[in-house]
Coordinates of C-alpha atoms in Angstrom, one line a residue:
M45 CA 35.1 91.6 53.5
T46 CA 38.4 92.7 55.1
P47 CA 39.1 92.3 58.8
D48 CA 38.9 96.1 59.3
R49 CA 35.5 96.2 57.6
R50 CA 34.1 93.4 59.8
E51 CA 35.3 94.9 63.0
D52 CA 33.6 98.3 62.1
R53 CA 30.1 96.8 61.2
V54 CA 27.0 96.8 63.3
L55 CA 25.1 93.5 63.6
V56 CA 21.2 93.6 63.6
L57 CA 19.1 90.8 65.1
A58 CA 15.3 91.7 64.9
P59 CA 13.3 88.7 63.6
Q60 CA 9.8 90.3 63.5
G61 CA 8.6 91.8 60.3
R62 CA 10.7 94.5 58.6
D63 CA 12.3 95.7 61.9
A64 CA 15.8 94.5 60.8
E65 CA 15.7 96.2 57.5
V66 CA 14.5 99.5 59.0
I67 CA 17.1 99.4 61.7
A68 CA 19.9 98.6 59.2
G69 CA 18.7 101.5 57.0
V70 CA 19.0 103.9 59.9
V71 CA 22.5 102.6 60.8
R72 CA 23.7 102.7 57.2
G73 CA 22.2 106.2 56.8
D74 CA 24.5 107.3 59.6
G75 CA 27.5 106.1 57.5
A76 CA 28.2 102.8 59.3
E77 CA 28.4 99.3 57.9
C78 CA 25.6 97.0 58.9
D79 CA 24.8 93.3 58.6
I80 CA 21.5 91.6 59.4
V81 CA 21.7 88.2 61.1
L82 CA 18.8 85.8 61.3
N83 CA 19.2 84.3 64.7
A84 CA 21.4 84.0 67.8
E85 CA 23.7 81.4 66.3
A86 CA 24.4 83.7 63.3
L87 CA 24.9 86.6 65.7
I88 CA 27.5 84.6 67.7
D89 CA 29.3 83.5 64.6
A90 CA 29.4 87.1 63.2
M91 CA 30.7 88.4 66.6
G92 CA 33.6 85.9 66.3
Q93 CA 34.5 87.2 62.9
G94 CA 34.5 90.8 64.1
A95 CA 32.0 93.5 64.8
A96 CA 31.7 96.9 66.4
A97 CA 28.3 96.4 68.1
A98 CA 25.0 94.6 67.9
I99 CA 21.4 96.0 67.8
V100 CA 19.1 93.3 69.1
S101 CA 15.3 93.4 69.7
E102 CA 14.0 92.1 73.0
E103 CA 11.9 89.3 71.4
A104 CA 15.1 87.8 69.8
L105 CA 16.6 87.1 73.3
S106 CA 15.1 83.8 74.3
G107 CA 16.5 82.0 77.2
R108 CA 18.5 79.6 75.1
A109 CA 19.8 82.4 72.8
L110 CA 20.7 84.5 75.8
A111 CA 22.7 81.6 77.3
R112 CA 24.7 81.1 74.1
I113 CA 25.4 84.8 73.8
A114 CA 26.5 84.9 77.5
A115 CA 28.9 82.0 77.0
R116 CA 30.4 83.8 74.0
L117 CA 30.8 87.0 76.0
A118 CA 32.5 85.1 78.8
A119 CA 35.2 84.0 76.3
Q120 CA 36.1 87.5 75.3
E121 CA 39.7 88.9 75.3
P122 CA 40.5 90.9 78.4
W123 CA 40.4 94.1 76.4
S124 CA 36.9 93.4 74.9
D125 CA 33.5 94.4 76.4
F126 CA 31.2 93.9 73.3
P127 CA 28.4 96.6 73.3
F128 CA 24.7 95.8 72.7
V129 CA 21.8 98.1 71.9
V130 CA 18.6 96.4 73.1
L131 CA 15.3 97.5 71.7
L132 CA 12.7 97.0 74.4
A133 CA 8.9 96.7 73.8
K134 CA 6.9 99.4 75.4
R135 CA 5.6 98.4 78.8
F136 CA 4.1 99.9 81.9
G137 CA 5.2 99.2 85.5
A138 CA 8.4 97.6 86.7
A139 CA 10.7 95.6 84.4
P140 CA 10.2 91.9 84.7
A141 CA 12.9 89.6 86.2
Q142 CA 13.7 88.1 82.8
L143 CA 14.7 91.5 81.5
K144 CA 17.0 92.1 84.4
A145 CA 18.6 88.7 83.7
T146 CA 19.0 89.7 80.1
L147 CA 20.7 92.9 80.9
S148 CA 23.0 91.2 83.5
A149 CA 24.1 88.5 80.9
L150 CA 24.9 91.0 78.2
G151 CA 26.9 93.3 80.4
N152 CA 27.6 96.4 78.2
V153 CA 24.0 97.4 77.2
I154 CA 22.3 100.5 75.9
L155 CA 18.5 100.2 76.4
L156 CA 16.1 101.9 74.0
E157 CA 12.3 101.7 74.4
R158 CA 10.2 101.5 71.3
P159 CA 8.8 103.3 69.6
L160 CA 11.9 105.4 69.1
S161 CA 13.1 108.1 66.8
V162 CA 15.6 107.6 64.0
E163 CA 18.0 110.1 65.7
T164 CA 17.8 108.2 69.0
L165 CA 18.7 104.9 67.3
A166 CA 21.5 106.4 65.2
T167 CA 22.9 108.1 68.3
A168 CA 22.9 104.9 70.3
A169 CA 24.5 102.9 67.4
A170 CA 27.2 105.6 67.0
S171 CA 27.9 105.6 70.8
A172 CA 28.3 101.8 70.8
R173 CA 30.6 102.0 67.9
R174 CA 32.8 104.7 69.5
A175 CA 33.0 102.5 72.7
R176 CA 34.1 99.6 70.5
V177 CA 36.8 101.7 68.8
R178 CA 38.3 102.6 72.2
Q179 CA 38.4 98.9 73.0
Y180 CA 40.3 98.3 69.7
Q181 CA 42.7 101.0 70.7
A182 CA 43.2 99.4 74.1
R183 CA 43.8 96.1 72.2
E184 CA 46.6 97.8 70.2
V185 CA 48.2 99.2 73.3
L186 CA 48.1 95.8 75.0
A187 CA 49.5 94.2 71.9
Q188 CA 52.3 96.7 71.8
R189 CA 53.0 96.2 75.5
A190 CA 53.0 92.5 75.0
A191 CA 55.5 92.9 72.1
V192 CA 57.6 95.2 74.2
A193 CA 57.5 92.7 77.1
D194 CA 58.5 89.9 74.8
E195 CA 61.3 91.9 73.3
L196 CA 62.4 92.9 76.8
A197 CA 62.3 89.3 77.9
S198 CA 64.3 88.3 74.9
L199 CA 66.8 91.1 75.6
N200 CA 67.0 90.1 79.2
A201 CA 67.6 86.5 78.3
H202 CA 70.3 87.5 75.9
L203 CA 71.7 90.0 78.4
E204 CA 71.8 87.4 81.1
A205 CA 73.6 85.0 78.7
R206 CA 76.0 87.8 77.7
V207 CA 76.6 88.7 81.3
A208 CA 77.2 85.1 82.2
E209 CA 79.5 84.7 79.2
R210 CA 81.4 87.9 80.1
T211 CA 81.5 86.8 83.8
R212 CA 83.1 83.5 82.7
A213 CA 85.6 85.3 80.5
L214 CA 86.5 87.7 83.3
A215 CA 86.8 84.8 85.7
Q216 CA 89.0 83.0 83.3
A217 CA 91.1 86.1 82.7
N218 CA 91.3 86.6 86.5
D219 CA 92.4 83.0 86.9
R220 CA 95.1 83.4 84.3
L221 CA 96.3 86.7 85.8
T222 CA 96.4 85.1 89.3
A223 CA 98.3 82.1 87.9
E224 CA 100.7 84.4 86.1
V225 CA 101.2 86.5 89.2
M226 CA 101.9 83.4 91.3
E227 CA 104.2 82.0 88.6
R228 CA 106.1 85.3 88.5
E229 CA 106.4 85.4 92.3
R230 CA 107.7 81.8 92.2
A231 CA 110.2 82.8 89.5
E232 CA 111.3 85.9 91.4
Q233 CA 111.8 83.8 94.6
A234 CA 113.7 81.2 92.6
M235 CA 115.8 83.8 91.0
A236 CA 116.5 85.5 94.3
Q237 CA 117.4 82.2 95.9
A238 CA 119.7 81.3 92.9
Q239 CA 121.4 84.7 93.2
K240 CA 121.9 84.3 96.9
L241 CA 123.3 80.8 96.4
E242 CA 125.5 82.1 93.6
F243 CA 126.9 84.8 95.8
L244 CA 127.5 82.4 98.6
G245 CA 129.2 80.1 96.2
R246 CA 131.6 82.8 95.1
F247 CA 132.3 83.7 98.7
T248 CA 132.8 80.2 100.0
G249 CA 135.0 79.4 96.9
G250 CA 137.3 82.2 97.7
V251 CA 137.5 81.2 101.4
A252 CA 138.2 77.6 100.4
H253 CA 141.0 78.7 98.1
D254 CA 142.9 80.5 100.8
F255 CA 142.2 77.7 103.3
N256 CA 143.4 75.1 100.8
N257 CA 146.7 77.0 100.5
L258 CA 147.2 76.9 104.3
L259 CA 146.3 73.2 104.4
N260 CA 148.6 72.4 101.6
V261 CA 151.6 74.0 103.4
I262 CA 150.7 72.1 106.6
Q263 CA 150.1 68.8 104.8
G264 CA 153.3 69.0 102.8
N265 CA 155.5 69.9 105.7
M266 CA 154.0 67.2 108.0
E267 CA 154.6 64.6 105.3
L268 CA 158.2 65.8 104.9
I269 CA 158.7 65.8 108.7
G270 CA 157.3 62.2 108.8
M271 CA 159.7 61.2 106.0
T272 CA 162.8 62.8 107.5
S273 CA 162.3 62.4 111.3
R274 CA 163.4 59.3 113.2
E275 CA 161.7 60.1 116.4
A276 CA 158.5 58.1 117.0
S277 CA 156.8 60.9 118.9
T278 CA 157.5 63.4 116.1
I279 CA 156.3 61.0 113.5
A280 CA 153.1 60.4 115.5
R281 CA 152.4 64.1 115.9
A282 CA 153.0 64.6 112.2
K283 CA 150.4 61.9 111.4
T284 CA 148.0 63.6 113.8
A285 CA 148.5 66.9 112.0
Q286 CA 148.1 65.1 108.6
S287 CA 144.8 63.6 109.8
A288 CA 143.6 67.1 110.8
C289 CA 144.6 68.3 107.3
R290 CA 142.6 65.6 105.7
R291 CA 139.5 66.6 107.7
G292 CA 140.1 70.2 106.7
A293 CA 140.5 69.1 103.1
K294 CA 137.1 67.4 103.3
L295 CA 135.6 70.5 104.6
T296 CA 137.0 72.7 101.8
G297 CA 136.0 70.0 99.4
Q298 CA 132.4 70.4 100.5
L299 CA 132.7 74.2 100.2
L300 CA 134.1 73.9 96.7
S301 CA 131.4 71.5 95.7
F302 CA 128.8 74.1 96.7
A303 CA 130.8 76.8 94.8
R304 CA 130.9 74.5 91.8
N305 CA 134.6 75.0 91.5
Q306 CA 135.8 71.5 92.4
S307 CA 137.2 69.3 89.7
L308 CA 134.7 66.5 89.0
D309 CA 135.5 63.4 87.1
L310 CA 132.3 63.4 85.0
R311 CA 131.6 60.1 83.2
P312 CA 128.6 57.8 82.6
L313 CA 127.6 56.3 85.9
A314 CA 125.1 53.4 85.9
V315 CA 122.3 54.2 88.3
A316 CA 121.3 50.7 89.4
P317 CA 124.8 49.6 90.6
L318 CA 125.2 53.0 92.2
F319 CA 122.1 52.4 94.3
E320 CA 123.3 49.0 95.3
D321 CA 126.7 50.4 96.3
V322 CA 125.2 53.2 98.3
A323 CA 122.7 50.9 100.0
E324 CA 125.6 48.6 101.1
L325 CA 127.5 51.6 102.5
A326 CA 124.3 53.1 104.1
R327 CA 122.9 50.0 105.8
P328 CA 125.4 49.9 108.7
L329 CA 124.5 53.6 109.3
L330 CA 120.8 53.2 109.2
S331 CA 118.6 52.0 112.1
R332 CA 117.1 48.6 111.9
D333 CA 113.7 50.4 112.2
I334 CA 114.2 52.2 108.9
A335 CA 112.9 50.3 105.8
L336 CA 114.9 51.1 102.7
D337 CA 113.2 50.9 99.3
M338 CA 115.0 51.3 96.0
A339 CA 113.5 51.6 92.5
V340 CA 115.0 52.3 89.1
D341 CA 112.4 52.9 86.4
P342 CA 112.6 51.3 83.0
G343 CA 114.5 53.5 80.6
V344 CA 117.0 54.7 83.2
D345 CA 120.5 53.6 82.4
S346 CA 123.2 56.0 83.4
V347 CA 123.8 59.6 84.4
L348 CA 126.7 61.9 83.9
A349 CA 128.3 62.3 87.3
D350 CA 131.4 61.9 89.4
A351 CA 131.0 58.4 91.1
S352 CA 132.6 59.3 94.4
Q353 CA 130.9 62.6 94.7
M354 CA 127.5 61.0 93.8
E355 CA 128.0 58.3 96.4
M356 CA 128.9 60.9 99.0
A357 CA 125.8 63.0 98.0
L358 CA 123.4 60.1 98.3
L359 CA 124.9 59.0 101.7
N360 CA 124.5 62.6 103.0
L361 CA 120.9 62.6 101.9
M362 CA 120.2 59.2 103.5
I363 CA 121.8 60.1 106.8
N364 CA 119.9 63.4 106.8
A365 CA 116.7 61.4 106.2
R366 CA 117.6 59.0 109.0
D367 CA 118.1 61.9 111.4
A368 CA 114.8 63.5 110.3
M369 CA 112.9 60.3 111.0
D370 CA 114.6 59.9 114.4
G371 CA 115.7 56.4 113.3
R372 CA 112.3 55.0 112.5
G373 CA 110.4 55.1 109.2
R374 CA 110.7 54.4 105.5
L375 CA 113.4 55.7 103.2
R376 CA 113.0 55.5 99.4
L377 CA 115.5 55.9 96.6
H378 CA 113.9 56.3 93.2
A379 CA 115.3 57.1 89.8
A380 CA 113.2 58.0 86.8
R381 CA 113.4 59.8 83.5
A382 CA 111.7 63.2 83.9
R383 CA 111.3 66.6 82.4
P384 CA 112.2 69.6 84.6
A385 CA 109.8 72.5 85.1
D386 CA 110.1 75.3 82.5
G387 CA 113.2 77.4 83.2
A388 CA 114.4 75.2 86.1
L389 CA 117.2 73.6 84.0
P390 CA 118.6 73.9 80.5
D391 CA 116.8 71.8 77.9
G392 CA 117.9 68.2 77.7
D393 CA 117.3 64.6 79.0
Y394 CA 117.5 64.2 82.7
V395 CA 117.3 61.5 85.3
R396 CA 115.6 62.5 88.6
I397 CA 117.1 60.7 91.6
A398 CA 114.8 61.3 94.6
V399 CA 115.5 60.5 98.2
T400 CA 112.2 60.5 100.2
D401 CA 111.6 60.1 103.9
D402 CA 108.3 60.1 105.9
G403 CA 109.7 62.3 108.7
P404 CA 108.1 65.5 110.0
G405 CA 108.9 67.5 106.9
M406 CA 110.0 71.1 106.7
S407 CA 108.3 74.5 106.6
P408 CA 108.7 76.6 103.4
E409 CA 111.1 78.9 105.2
I410 CA 113.5 76.1 106.2
A411 CA 113.2 74.4 102.8
A412 CA 114.3 77.6 101.1
K413 CA 117.6 77.5 103.1
V414 CA 118.6 73.9 103.2
F415 CA 121.1 74.3 100.3
E416 CA 122.9 77.2 102.0
P417 CA 126.4 76.4 103.4
F418 CA 126.5 76.0 107.2
F419 CA 122.7 76.0 107.5
T420 CA 121.5 73.1 109.7
T421 CA 118.6 72.3 111.9
K422 CA 120.7 69.8 113.9
G423 CA 122.0 70.5 117.3
V424 CA 125.5 71.9 118.0
G425 CA 128.2 69.4 117.1
K426 CA 125.8 67.1 115.1
G427 CA 126.3 68.6 111.7
T428 CA 128.3 71.1 109.7
G429 CA 125.5 72.2 107.5
L430 CA 127.6 71.5 104.4
G431 CA 126.1 68.1 103.3
L432 CA 123.1 69.5 101.3
S433 CA 125.2 72.4 100.0
Q434 CA 127.7 69.9 98.6
V435 CA 124.8 68.0 97.0
Y436 CA 123.6 71.2 95.4
G437 CA 127.0 72.2 94.1
M438 CA 127.8 68.7 92.8
A439 CA 124.5 68.5 90.9
R440 CA 124.9 72.0 89.4
Q441 CA 128.5 71.3 88.4
S442 CA 127.4 68.0 86.8
G443 CA 125.0 69.9 84.5
G444 CA 121.9 69.3 86.5
G445 CA 120.3 70.7 89.7
A446 CA 119.0 69.9 93.1
F447 CA 115.5 70.7 94.6
V448 CA 113.7 70.0 97.8
H449 CA 110.0 69.4 98.2
S450 CA 108.4 69.2 101.7
V451 CA 105.2 69.7 103.5
P452 CA 105.2 69.9 107.3
G453 CA 104.0 66.6 108.7
A454 CA 104.2 64.8 105.3
G455 CA 108.0 64.0 105.0
A456 CA 110.5 65.5 102.6
T457 CA 111.9 64.7 99.1
V458 CA 115.3 65.9 97.9
E459 CA 115.7 65.5 94.1
V460 CA 119.1 65.4 92.3
W461 CA 118.6 66.0 88.6
L462 CA 121.5 64.8 86.4
P463 CA 122.0 64.6 82.6
A464 CA 120.8 61.2 81.3
V465 CA 123.3 58.9 79.5
L466 CA 121.8 56.0 77.4
D467 CA 124.9 53.8 77.3
A468 CA 127.2 53.5 80.2
A469 CA 130.9 53.9 79.3
V470 CA 133.6 51.8 80.8
A471 CA 135.3 53.8 83.6
R472 CA 138.8 55.0 82.9
Q473 CA 141.4 53.4 85.1
A474 CA 144.1 55.6 86.5
D475 CA 147.5 55.2 85.0
E476 CA 149.9 53.3 87.1
V477 CA 153.0 55.6 87.8
D478 CA 156.2 55.2 89.6
V479 CA 157.5 58.3 91.3
H480 CA 161.1 56.9 91.2
T481 CA 161.2 57.7 87.5
L482 CA 161.0 61.4 88.4
R483 CA 164.7 61.7 89.3
G484 CA 166.3 64.4 87.1
L485 CA 163.0 65.7 85.8
K486 CA 163.1 69.5 85.3
V487 CA 160.1 71.1 86.9
L488 CA 159.2 74.8 87.0
V489 CA 157.0 75.6 90.0
V490 CA 154.9 78.8 89.7
E491 CA 153.0 79.8 92.9
D492 CA 152.4 83.3 94.3
D493 CA 152.1 82.0 97.9
A494 CA 155.7 81.6 99.2
F495 CA 154.8 79.0 101.8
V496 CA 152.9 76.9 99.4
R497 CA 155.6 77.2 96.8
A498 CA 158.3 76.2 99.3
G499 CA 156.2 73.1 100.3
I500 CA 155.8 72.0 96.7
V501 CA 159.5 72.6 95.9
D502 CA 160.6 70.6 98.9
A503 CA 158.3 67.7 97.9
L504 CA 159.6 67.6 94.4
L505 CA 163.2 67.8 95.6
A506 CA 162.4 64.8 97.8
F507 CA 161.3 62.9 94.6
G508 CA 164.7 63.8 93.0
C509 CA 163.4 66.4 90.6
D510 CA 165.5 69.3 89.3
V511 CA 163.3 72.2 90.5
S512 CA 163.1 75.9 89.6
Q513 CA 160.6 78.3 91.0
A514 CA 158.9 81.6 90.2
P515 CA 156.4 83.7 92.2
G516 CA 154.3 84.7 89.2
G517 CA 153.6 84.2 85.5
Q518 CA 155.9 86.9 84.1
E519 CA 158.9 85.5 86.0
A520 CA 158.1 82.0 84.8
L521 CA 157.9 83.1 81.2
A522 CA 161.3 84.7 81.6
L523 CA 162.8 81.4 82.9
L524 CA 161.3 79.1 80.3
P525 CA 163.6 79.7 77.2
G526 CA 166.8 79.1 79.2
M527 CA 165.5 76.3 81.4
L528 CA 163.5 74.2 79.0
P529 CA 161.6 72.3 81.7
G530 CA 160.1 68.9 81.3
L531 CA 156.9 70.0 83.2
L532 CA 155.3 73.3 84.3
L533 CA 153.5 73.1 87.7
T534 CA 151.5 76.3 88.3
D535 CA 148.8 77.6 90.6
Y536 CA 145.6 78.8 89.0
L537 CA 144.7 82.0 90.8
M538 CA 147.6 84.5 90.7
P539 CA 147.7 88.3 90.7
D540 CA 149.3 88.9 87.3
M541 CA 147.8 86.1 85.2
T542 CA 146.0 82.9 85.8
G543 CA 147.6 79.5 85.5
V544 CA 145.6 78.9 82.3
E545 CA 146.9 82.1 80.8
L546 CA 150.4 81.2 81.8
A547 CA 150.0 77.7 80.2
V548 CA 148.8 79.1 76.9
R549 CA 151.7 81.6 76.7
A550 CA 154.2 79.0 77.8
R551 CA 153.0 76.6 75.0
E552 CA 153.5 79.3 72.5
L553 CA 157.2 79.1 73.4
L554 CA 157.3 75.3 74.1
P555 CA 154.4 73.7 72.3
D556 CA 154.9 70.2 73.8
L557 CA 155.3 71.4 77.4
P558 CA 153.2 69.4 79.9
V559 CA 151.3 71.6 82.3
L560 CA 149.9 70.7 85.7
V561 CA 147.6 73.1 87.5
A562 CA 147.5 72.8 91.3
T563 CA 144.5 74.5 92.7
G564 CA 141.7 74.4 95.1
Y565 CA 139.6 77.0 93.3
A566 CA 139.4 77.2 89.5
D567 CA 137.3 77.4 86.5
M568 CA 137.7 73.7 85.6
G569 CA 136.0 74.2 82.2
A570 CA 138.6 76.8 81.2
I571 CA 141.5 74.5 82.3
D572 CA 140.1 71.5 80.5
S573 CA 139.6 73.5 77.2
A574 CA 143.1 75.1 77.4
I575 CA 145.2 72.3 78.7
G576 CA 143.2 69.1 78.6
N577 CA 141.8 66.5 81.0
G578 CA 143.9 65.1 83.8
A579 CA 146.0 68.3 84.1
I580 CA 144.5 69.4 87.5
L581 CA 145.9 68.6 91.0
R582 CA 143.4 69.4 93.7
K583 CA 144.7 71.2 96.8
P584 CA 145.4 70.2 99.5
F585 CA 147.2 67.2 98.1
Q586 CA 149.4 64.5 99.6
L587 CA 152.9 63.9 98.4
A588 CA 151.9 60.7 96.7
E589 CA 149.2 62.5 94.8
L590 CA 151.7 65.1 93.7
G591 CA 154.2 62.6 92.6
A592 CA 151.6 60.5 90.7
A593 CA 150.3 63.6 88.9
V594 CA 153.7 64.8 87.9
A595 CA 154.8 61.4 86.7
R596 CA 151.6 60.8 84.7
L597 CA 152.0 64.1 82.8
A598 CA 155.8 63.7 82.4
H599 CA 155.4 60.2 80.9
R600 CA 152.8 61.5 78.4
A601 CA 155.3 64.0 76.9

């Protein structure tokens, strides 16, 4: 018996005589399936297996049987209301209370009073079956709805998961985009700052060049006056003027350091001894209320730097830190191997030398300007604004960089990044020279500034040199074949050709000719590659420096 067959059958419970067989015959005759059950237990079991309706005689519904059937009906599915056709015995008067209880327990009941016709019984059975079919249809609808609800719940769960996943992906993409935008803004700000500093460097370098020429004229003439005059007052005034020239030379030196056009003596410089030397120089300048800490991390040996420029840079930073802390606080020098941020410096190994104070710090606007020449937060007369610009230029010219990090109220750190050197080299010692050996040396002086040229010529004449002069490169090239000088002393920046170009063309005529470039503004890399190290005399110079440089090169020839 299939499940469909069971659910379409009519159950018959009529225990007296042949009532059950007669009823079953009527039902089957109407085209319906029909099963006879013997008692209430069998009826309940058959209802559980599936049935369309039940025809029950009144005498089969004892109190116990009725209670069991009522319990079974109470456990029906929500869609089910099992139909009963109850065959009543013929009676007169009102229905007894037991019958009302029976009808109430069974619920969905069709009452037929016996005796009844075949048509009446068949019609009642068919009506009960149709009611049951509608219940089955409701069951299917509810099942479909439940399936749809389950599917929707599953879809909703997946949708929520997909929405959450998509939201996370969008959030991550937004975070990446925000980070890229911020990084781009930082890069653009850094580029703009670098371009501004580059422009300022070119400008200040040009100003320093012209100023150096003036200082050189004054310096040389004051020295000559001091050498030739016998009046004490004149000699004293000349020394005063020379002192002013030295102060001006220091100022232009700071400008040229920022412009990265000052000749640096780059060599391996041990960091630990550097810190000790700087600390010894700085302690008399620092307040007793400033604690000085120094630390050099393992693995830090040396850096590529100019020793004097590096000492001056660290002293400038320490004095700035002292002023920022108002003479009270903690100052720290720290050297460590480090990797610069992407794009900040060329690839390579670096040592980061950091000078940190616990002063009031700086705002981002001020921190962005500290490396600009003449920018200072100090009062009038308390600072030139060139100390940090000199640090910046020195670091850049040494192949590194300088950066500042500060938060208002949390102090400031200035970092000087320099190329790392694993093994410190022995410092070169300057050659000892005697200017008295210059007598009779033929020197060709090439300088476009007439006053500067005259000062150099007078100085060389004072040393006993045989001096010729030319205002430019073309004139000098014309003099060379007939003069055959022992040394060519030339300015770097001239209208017709640079000193390097002149040196190259001069050596085509005289391959062994020593060349000395006197300049305050030059492409030092170009000079070193074309002429060699030690061939630069920095303006403004003293007569002793001029004589030593000329003697050193002349003796190499």
